XYZ file of C-alpha atoms in Angstrom:
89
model
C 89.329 90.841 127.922
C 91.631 92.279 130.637
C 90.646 95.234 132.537
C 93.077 98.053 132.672
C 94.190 99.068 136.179
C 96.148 102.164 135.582
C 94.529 105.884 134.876
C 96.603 106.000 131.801
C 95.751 102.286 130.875
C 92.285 103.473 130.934
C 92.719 106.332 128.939
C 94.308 104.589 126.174
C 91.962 101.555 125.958
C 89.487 104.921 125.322
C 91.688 106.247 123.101
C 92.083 102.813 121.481
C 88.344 102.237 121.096
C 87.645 105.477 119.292
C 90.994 105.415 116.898
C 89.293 101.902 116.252
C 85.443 102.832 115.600
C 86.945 106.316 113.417
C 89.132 103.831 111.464
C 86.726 101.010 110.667
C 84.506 104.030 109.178
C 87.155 105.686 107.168
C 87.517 101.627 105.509
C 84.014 101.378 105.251
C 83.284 104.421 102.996
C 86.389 103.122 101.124
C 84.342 100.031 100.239
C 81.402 101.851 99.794
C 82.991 103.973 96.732
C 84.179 101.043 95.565
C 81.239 99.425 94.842
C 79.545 102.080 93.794
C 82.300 102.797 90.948
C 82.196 98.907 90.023
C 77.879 99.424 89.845
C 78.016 102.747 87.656
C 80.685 100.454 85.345
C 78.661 97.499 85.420
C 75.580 100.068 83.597
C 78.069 101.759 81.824
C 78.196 105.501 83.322
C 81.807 106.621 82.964
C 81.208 109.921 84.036
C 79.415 109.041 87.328
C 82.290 106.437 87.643
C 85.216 109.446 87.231
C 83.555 111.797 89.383
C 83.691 108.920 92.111
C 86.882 107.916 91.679
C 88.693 111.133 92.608
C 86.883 111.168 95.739
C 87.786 107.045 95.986
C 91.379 108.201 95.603
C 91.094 111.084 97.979
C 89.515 108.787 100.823
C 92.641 106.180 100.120
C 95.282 108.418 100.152
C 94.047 109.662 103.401
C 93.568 106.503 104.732
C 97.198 105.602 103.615
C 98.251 108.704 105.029
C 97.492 107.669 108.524
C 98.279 103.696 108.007
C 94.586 102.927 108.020
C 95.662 100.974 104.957
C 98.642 100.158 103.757
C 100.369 102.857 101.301
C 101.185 100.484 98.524
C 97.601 98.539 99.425
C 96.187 101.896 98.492
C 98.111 103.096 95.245
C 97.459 99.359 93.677
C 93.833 99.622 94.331
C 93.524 103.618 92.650
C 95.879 101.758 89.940
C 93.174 99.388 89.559
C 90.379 100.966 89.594
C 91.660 103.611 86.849
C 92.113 100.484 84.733
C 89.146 99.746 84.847
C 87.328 102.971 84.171
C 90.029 103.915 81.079
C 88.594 100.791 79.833
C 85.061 101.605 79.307
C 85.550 103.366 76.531
C-alpha cells in the first residue's frame, strides 16, 4: 500500500476509507433482508416476507441511487424477489 504524500492525498484516502466502510454496510443489510425474506418463505410467512420486502426495496433503491450497486443489479433483484413472494400463495 502506498502512502499518500499530499494534504489532499491524505484527505481523500480518509474520505475513501469511510465512503468504503459506510458502503460495505449499506450491502450488508441488503443481504441481511435478503435472507431473512428467503427464511420467512422457506416457513411460509408471506406477510412477514411483504413487510420486509418494501424495506428490501427501499435499502436497494438507495443503494442504486448512489451506485453502491448497480441500478439494473438492483431492479432485477426487487423483480426477483417479488416473484418469489407472489408465489407463495
Amino acid at each position: 500500500e502506498k502512502l499518500a504524500n499530499l494534504k489532499s492525498s491524505k484527505k481523500d484516502k480518509r474520505r475513501s476509507e469511510k465512503r468504503n466502510i459506510r458502503n460495505s454496510q449499506k450491502r450488508s443489510a441488503i443481504r441481511t433482508f435478503s435472507k431473512n425474506i428467503f427464511i420467512c418463505l422457506k416457513e411460509g410467512k408471506k406477510e412477514e416476507a411483504s413487510k420486509l420486502f418494501v424495506k428490501y426495496t427501499s435499502l436497494l433503491d438507495k443503494a442504486a441511487k448512489t451506485n453502491i450497486v448497480n441500478k439494473k443489479n438492483a431492479d432485477r433483484n426487487k423483480s426477483r424477489m417479488a416473484k418469489r413472494i407472489s408465489i407463495l400463495k
